[in-house]
Short mmCIF file of C-alpha atoms in Angstrom, two decimals:
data_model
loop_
_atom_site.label_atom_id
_atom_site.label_comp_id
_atom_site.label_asym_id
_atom_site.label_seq_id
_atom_site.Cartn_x
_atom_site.Cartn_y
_atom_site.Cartn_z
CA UNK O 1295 0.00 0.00 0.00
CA UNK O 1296 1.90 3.22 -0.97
CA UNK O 1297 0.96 6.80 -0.70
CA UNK O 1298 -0.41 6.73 -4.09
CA UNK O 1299 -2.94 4.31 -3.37
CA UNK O 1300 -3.61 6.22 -0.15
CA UNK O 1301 -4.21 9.38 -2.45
CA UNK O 1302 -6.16 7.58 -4.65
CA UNK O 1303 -8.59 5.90 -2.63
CA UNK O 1304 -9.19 9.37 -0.21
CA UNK O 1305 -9.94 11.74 -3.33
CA UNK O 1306 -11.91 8.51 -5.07
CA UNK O 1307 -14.46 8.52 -2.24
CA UNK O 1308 -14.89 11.74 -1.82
CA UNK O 1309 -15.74 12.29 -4.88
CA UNK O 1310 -18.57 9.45 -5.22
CA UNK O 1311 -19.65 10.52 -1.98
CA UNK O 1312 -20.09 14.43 -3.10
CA UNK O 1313 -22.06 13.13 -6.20
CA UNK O 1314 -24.22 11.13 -4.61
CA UNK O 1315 -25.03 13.90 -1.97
CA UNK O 1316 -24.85 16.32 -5.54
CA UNK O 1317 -27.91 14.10 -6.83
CA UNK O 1318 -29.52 12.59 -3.34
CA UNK O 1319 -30.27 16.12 -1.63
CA UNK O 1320 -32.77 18.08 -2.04
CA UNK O 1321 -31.72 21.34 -1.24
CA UNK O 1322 -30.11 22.66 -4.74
CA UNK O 1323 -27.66 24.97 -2.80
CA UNK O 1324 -26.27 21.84 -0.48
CA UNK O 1325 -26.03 20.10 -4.07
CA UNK O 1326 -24.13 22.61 -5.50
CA UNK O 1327 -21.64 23.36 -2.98
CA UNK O 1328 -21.48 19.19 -2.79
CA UNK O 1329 -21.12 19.34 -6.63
CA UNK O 1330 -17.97 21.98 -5.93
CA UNK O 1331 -16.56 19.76 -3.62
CA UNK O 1332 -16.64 16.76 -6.37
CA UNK O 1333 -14.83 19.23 -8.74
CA UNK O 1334 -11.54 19.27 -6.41
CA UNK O 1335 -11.48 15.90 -5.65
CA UNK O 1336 -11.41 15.04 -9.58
CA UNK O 1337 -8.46 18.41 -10.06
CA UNK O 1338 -7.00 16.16 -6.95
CA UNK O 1339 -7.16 13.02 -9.07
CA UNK O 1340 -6.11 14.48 -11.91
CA UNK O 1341 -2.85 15.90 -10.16
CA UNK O 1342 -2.11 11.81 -9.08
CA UNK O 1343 -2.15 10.97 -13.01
CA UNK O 1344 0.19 14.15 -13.99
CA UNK O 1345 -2.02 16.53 -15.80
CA UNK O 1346 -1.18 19.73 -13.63
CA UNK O 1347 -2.59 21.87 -16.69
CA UNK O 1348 -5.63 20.38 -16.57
CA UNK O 1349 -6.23 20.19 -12.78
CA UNK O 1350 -5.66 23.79 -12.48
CA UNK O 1351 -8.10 24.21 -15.60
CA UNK O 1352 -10.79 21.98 -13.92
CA UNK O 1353 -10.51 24.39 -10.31
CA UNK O 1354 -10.89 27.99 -12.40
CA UNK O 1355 -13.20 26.38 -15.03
CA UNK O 1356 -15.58 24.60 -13.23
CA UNK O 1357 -15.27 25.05 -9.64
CA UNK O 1358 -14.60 28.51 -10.27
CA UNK O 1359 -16.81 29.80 -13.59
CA UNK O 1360 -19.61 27.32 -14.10
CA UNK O 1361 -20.50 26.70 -10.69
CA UNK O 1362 -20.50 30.62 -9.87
CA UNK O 1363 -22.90 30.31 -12.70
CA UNK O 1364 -25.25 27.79 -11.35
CA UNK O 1365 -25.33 29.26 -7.64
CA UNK O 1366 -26.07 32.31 -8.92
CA UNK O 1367 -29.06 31.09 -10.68
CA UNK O 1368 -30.14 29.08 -7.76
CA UNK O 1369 -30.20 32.08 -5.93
CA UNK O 1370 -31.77 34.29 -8.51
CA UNK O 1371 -34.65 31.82 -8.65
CA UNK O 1372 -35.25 31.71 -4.91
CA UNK O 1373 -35.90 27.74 -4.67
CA UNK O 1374 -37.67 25.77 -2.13
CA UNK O 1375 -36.99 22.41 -1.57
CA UNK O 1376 -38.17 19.59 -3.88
CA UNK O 1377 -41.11 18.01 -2.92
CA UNK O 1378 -41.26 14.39 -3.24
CA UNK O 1379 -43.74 12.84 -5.86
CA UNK O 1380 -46.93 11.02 -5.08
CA UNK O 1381 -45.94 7.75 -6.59
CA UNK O 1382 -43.10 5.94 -5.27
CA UNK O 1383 -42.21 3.81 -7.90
CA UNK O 1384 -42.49 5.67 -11.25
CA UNK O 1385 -41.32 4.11 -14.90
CA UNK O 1386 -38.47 6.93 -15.35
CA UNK O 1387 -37.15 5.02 -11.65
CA UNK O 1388 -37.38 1.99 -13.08
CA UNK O 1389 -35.47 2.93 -16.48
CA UNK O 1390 -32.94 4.73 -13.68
CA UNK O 1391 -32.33 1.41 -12.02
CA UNK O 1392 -31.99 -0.54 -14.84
CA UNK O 1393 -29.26 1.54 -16.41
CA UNK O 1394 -27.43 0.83 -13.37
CA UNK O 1395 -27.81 -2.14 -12.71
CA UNK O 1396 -26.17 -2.56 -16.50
CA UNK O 1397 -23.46 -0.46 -15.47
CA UNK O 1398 -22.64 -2.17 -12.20
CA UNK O 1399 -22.97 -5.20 -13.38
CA UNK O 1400 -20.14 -3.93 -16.08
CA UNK O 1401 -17.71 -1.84 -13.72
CA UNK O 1402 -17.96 -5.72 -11.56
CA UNK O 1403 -16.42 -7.22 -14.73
CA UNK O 1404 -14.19 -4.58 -15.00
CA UNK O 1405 -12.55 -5.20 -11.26
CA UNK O 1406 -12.46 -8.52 -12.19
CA UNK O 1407 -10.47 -8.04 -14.85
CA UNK O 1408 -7.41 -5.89 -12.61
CA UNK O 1409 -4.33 -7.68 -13.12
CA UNK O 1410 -1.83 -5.47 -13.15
CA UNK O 1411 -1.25 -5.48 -9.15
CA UNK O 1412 2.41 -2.96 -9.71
CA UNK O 1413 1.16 -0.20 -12.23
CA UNK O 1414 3.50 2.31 -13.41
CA UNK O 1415 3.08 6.00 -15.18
CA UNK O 1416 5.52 5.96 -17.89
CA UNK O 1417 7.89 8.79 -17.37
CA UNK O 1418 6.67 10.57 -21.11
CA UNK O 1419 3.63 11.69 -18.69
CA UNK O 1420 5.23 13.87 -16.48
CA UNK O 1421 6.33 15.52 -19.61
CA UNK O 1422 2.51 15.28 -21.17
CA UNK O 1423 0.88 16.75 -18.24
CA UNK O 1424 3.29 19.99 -18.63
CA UNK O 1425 1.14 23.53 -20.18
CA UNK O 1426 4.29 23.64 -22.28
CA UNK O 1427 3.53 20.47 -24.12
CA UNK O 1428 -0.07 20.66 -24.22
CA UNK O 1429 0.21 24.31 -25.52
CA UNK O 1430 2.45 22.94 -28.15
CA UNK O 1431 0.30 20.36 -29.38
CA UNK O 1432 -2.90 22.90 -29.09
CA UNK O 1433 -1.31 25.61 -31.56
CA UNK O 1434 -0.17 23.21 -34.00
CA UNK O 1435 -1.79 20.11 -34.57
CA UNK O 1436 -5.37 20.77 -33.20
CA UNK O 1437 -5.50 24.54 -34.31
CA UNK O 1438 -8.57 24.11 -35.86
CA UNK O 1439 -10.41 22.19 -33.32
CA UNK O 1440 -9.26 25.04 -31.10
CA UNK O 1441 -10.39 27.77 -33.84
CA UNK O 1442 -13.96 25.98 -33.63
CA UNK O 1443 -13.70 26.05 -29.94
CA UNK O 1444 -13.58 29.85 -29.97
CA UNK O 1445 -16.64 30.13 -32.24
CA UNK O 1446 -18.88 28.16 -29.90
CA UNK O 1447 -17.94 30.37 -27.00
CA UNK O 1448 -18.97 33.18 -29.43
CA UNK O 1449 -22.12 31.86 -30.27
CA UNK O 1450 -23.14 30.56 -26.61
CA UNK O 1451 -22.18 34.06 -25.21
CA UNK O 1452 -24.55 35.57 -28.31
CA UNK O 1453 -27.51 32.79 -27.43
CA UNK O 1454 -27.48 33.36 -23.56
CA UNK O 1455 -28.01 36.88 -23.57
CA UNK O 1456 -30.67 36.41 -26.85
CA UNK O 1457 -31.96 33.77 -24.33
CA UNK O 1458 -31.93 36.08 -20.71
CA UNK O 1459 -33.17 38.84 -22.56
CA UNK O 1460 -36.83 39.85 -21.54
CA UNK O 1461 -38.62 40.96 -24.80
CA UNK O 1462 -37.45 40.41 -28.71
CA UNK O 1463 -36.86 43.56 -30.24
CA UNK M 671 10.52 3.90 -8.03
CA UNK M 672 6.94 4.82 -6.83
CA UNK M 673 4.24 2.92 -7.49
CA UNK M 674 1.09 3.49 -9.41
CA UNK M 675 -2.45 3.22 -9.01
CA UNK M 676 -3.45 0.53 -11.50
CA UNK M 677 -5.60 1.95 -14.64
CA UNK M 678 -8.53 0.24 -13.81
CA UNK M 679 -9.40 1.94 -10.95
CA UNK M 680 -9.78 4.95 -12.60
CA UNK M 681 -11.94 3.38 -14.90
CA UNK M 682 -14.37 1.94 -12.51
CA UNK M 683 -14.22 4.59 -10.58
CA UNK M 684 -15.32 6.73 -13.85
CA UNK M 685 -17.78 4.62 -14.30
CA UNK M 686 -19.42 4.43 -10.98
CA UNK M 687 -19.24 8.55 -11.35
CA UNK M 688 -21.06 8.05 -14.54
CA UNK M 689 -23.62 5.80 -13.21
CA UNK M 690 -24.32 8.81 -10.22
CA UNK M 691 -24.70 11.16 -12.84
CA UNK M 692 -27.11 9.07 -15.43
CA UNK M 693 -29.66 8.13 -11.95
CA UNK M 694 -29.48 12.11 -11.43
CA UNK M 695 -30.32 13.33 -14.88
CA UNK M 696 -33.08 10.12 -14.76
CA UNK M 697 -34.52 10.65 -11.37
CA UNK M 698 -34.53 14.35 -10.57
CA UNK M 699 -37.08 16.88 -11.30
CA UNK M 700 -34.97 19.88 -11.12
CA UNK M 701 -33.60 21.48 -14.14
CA UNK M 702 -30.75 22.35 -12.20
CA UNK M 703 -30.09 19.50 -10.66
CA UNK M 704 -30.13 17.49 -14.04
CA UNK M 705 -27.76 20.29 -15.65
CA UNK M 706 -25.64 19.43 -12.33
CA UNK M 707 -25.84 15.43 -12.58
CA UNK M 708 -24.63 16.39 -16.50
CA UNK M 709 -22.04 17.97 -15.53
CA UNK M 710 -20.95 14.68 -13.28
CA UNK M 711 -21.30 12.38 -16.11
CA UNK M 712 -18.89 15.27 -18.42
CA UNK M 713 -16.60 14.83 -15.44
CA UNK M 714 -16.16 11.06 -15.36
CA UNK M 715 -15.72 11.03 -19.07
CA UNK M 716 -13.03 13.71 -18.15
CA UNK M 717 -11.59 11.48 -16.02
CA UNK M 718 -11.07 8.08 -18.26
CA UNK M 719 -9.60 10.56 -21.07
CA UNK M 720 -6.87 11.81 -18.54
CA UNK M 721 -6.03 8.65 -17.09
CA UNK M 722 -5.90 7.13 -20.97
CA UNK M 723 -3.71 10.06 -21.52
CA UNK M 724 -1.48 9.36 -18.50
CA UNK M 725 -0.89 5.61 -19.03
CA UNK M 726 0.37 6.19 -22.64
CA UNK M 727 2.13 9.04 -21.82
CA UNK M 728 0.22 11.02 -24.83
CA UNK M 729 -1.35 14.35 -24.68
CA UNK M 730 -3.83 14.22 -27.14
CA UNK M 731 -6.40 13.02 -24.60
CA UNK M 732 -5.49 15.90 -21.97
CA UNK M 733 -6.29 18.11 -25.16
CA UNK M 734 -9.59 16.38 -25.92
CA UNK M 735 -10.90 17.00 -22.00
CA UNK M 736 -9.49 20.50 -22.53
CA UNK M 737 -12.30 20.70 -25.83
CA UNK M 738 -14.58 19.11 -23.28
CA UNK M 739 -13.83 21.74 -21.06
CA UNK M 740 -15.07 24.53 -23.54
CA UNK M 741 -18.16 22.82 -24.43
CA UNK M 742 -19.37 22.30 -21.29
CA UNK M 743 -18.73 25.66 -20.32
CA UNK M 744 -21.01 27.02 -23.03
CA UNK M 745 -23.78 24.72 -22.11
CA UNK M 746 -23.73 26.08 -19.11
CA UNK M 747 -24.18 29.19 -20.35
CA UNK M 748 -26.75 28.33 -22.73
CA UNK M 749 -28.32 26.12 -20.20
CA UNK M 750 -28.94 28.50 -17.88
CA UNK M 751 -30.27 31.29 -19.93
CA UNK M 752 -32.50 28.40 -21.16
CA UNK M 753 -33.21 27.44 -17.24
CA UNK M 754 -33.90 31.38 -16.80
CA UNK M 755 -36.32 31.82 -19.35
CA UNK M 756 -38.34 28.94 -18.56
CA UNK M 757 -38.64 30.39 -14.55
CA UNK M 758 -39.50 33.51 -16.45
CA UNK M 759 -42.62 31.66 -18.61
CA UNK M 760 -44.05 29.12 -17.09
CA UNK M 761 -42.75 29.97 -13.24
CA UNK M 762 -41.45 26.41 -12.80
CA UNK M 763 -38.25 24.77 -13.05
CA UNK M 764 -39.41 21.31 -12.67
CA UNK M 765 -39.50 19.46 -15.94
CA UNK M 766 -42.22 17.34 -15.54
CA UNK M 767 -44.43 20.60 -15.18
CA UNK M 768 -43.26 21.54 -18.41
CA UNK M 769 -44.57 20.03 -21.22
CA UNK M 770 -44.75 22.62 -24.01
CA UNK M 771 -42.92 20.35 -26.36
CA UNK M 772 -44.77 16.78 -25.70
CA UNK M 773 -47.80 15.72 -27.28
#
């Protein structure tokens, strides 16, 4: 049992435990601060598999922006708790369980499968991780992808204030 | 030389995030909330791309959650806006009150 593993396992249930609480409560505000939590536990996990860029990325992007977002619209729309449905037991719970029961069944299969009891990062992905590298790769090779990337911010800046604006004119 | 955590546990762990996320969007009545459990299930696909990335010492897949990144950062703007209006019109975030488009 290293330190890695230690790492691993702490930020791993954390962050199931902060999504289910995201998804189980019904406060939205407890959800979203659970949801924020989540967020750092996965920049956490990301910093165990050497992507520093993108763990710093996932704290001011999400954690930071979108969730700012989403609390500020919880607050703007002043909301009470959910109430709970009459009906205990309705189809879209059934379809719910179903899917994961599938997908238990197939992350059981999956742990089955572990073999590889000594894992090792190869030492290229200390090097990957690096804002250097992934800068480099950005402006050359995917410069287009990252081209279209800056039109659909355009256009989703453009359609949320179309959207949040009160009358058509 | 220190040891790694073995890929797979990222993986099933990505996958049990994913399976939290699909119950939320399925289960929930807030639009939030669903835009929230989205979010989640973004996340753990996030997560199998980086540890992909890591084990083969490539960066294309950190660059493909970076893309991921972007997009779900406009849906959440256009999201919202969306989840604004709707409070605006019909005074009710709960989508099973809404039913403008079902016939």
């Amino acid at each position: 049992m290293s330190l890695s593993y230690l790492f691993f396992i702490v930020l791993g249930v954390l962050a199931i435990a902060s999504a289910i609480v995201t998804i189980a409560h019904k406060n939205p505000i407890v959800s979203a601060m659970s949801l924020v939590l989540h967020f750092f536990m996965l920049a956490g996990l990301y910093l165990t598999l050497n992507a520093q860029f993108l763990a710093v990325i996932q704290v001011l992007v999400y954690a930071g922006a979108i969730m700012v977002l989403v609390v500020f619209v919880i607050m703007l729309l002043n909301l009470s708790d959910e109430a709970q449905l009459k009906e205990k037991l309705n189809f879209r719970k059934i379809i719910a369980a179903f899917f994961a029961l599938g997908l238990i069944t197939q992350f059981t299969t999956m742990y089955m499968g572990v073999s590889s009891k000594n894992a090792f990062l190869p030492p290229q992905s200390i090097e990957a991780g690096k804002a250097q590298s992934i800068g480099k790769e950005l402006f050359s090779h995917y410069l287009v992808p990252f081209e279209a990337i800056s039109l659909l911010l355009v256009v989703a800046i453009i359609g949320a204030i179309v959207l949040s604006k009160r009358r058509y004119e | 030389m220190l040891i790694d955590v073995p890929q797979e546990y990222y993986l099933i762990l990505s996958a049990m995030m994913f399976v939290i996320g699909s119950v939320g969007v399925l289960t929930r009545r807030n639009a939030i909330i669903i835009f929230m459990s989205i979010e989640i299930m973004l996340n753990s696909v996030n997560l199998t791309f980086v540890s992909f990335a890591a084990f083969m010492g490539d960066t294309a897949g950190q660059i493909f959650v970076f893309f991921v990144m972007a997009v779900a950062a406009a849906e959440a703007a256009v999201g919202l806006a969306i989840v604004l209006a709707l409070f605006r019109n019909k005074k009710t975030i709960y989508v099973d009150e809404v039913s403008l488009m079902k016939w």
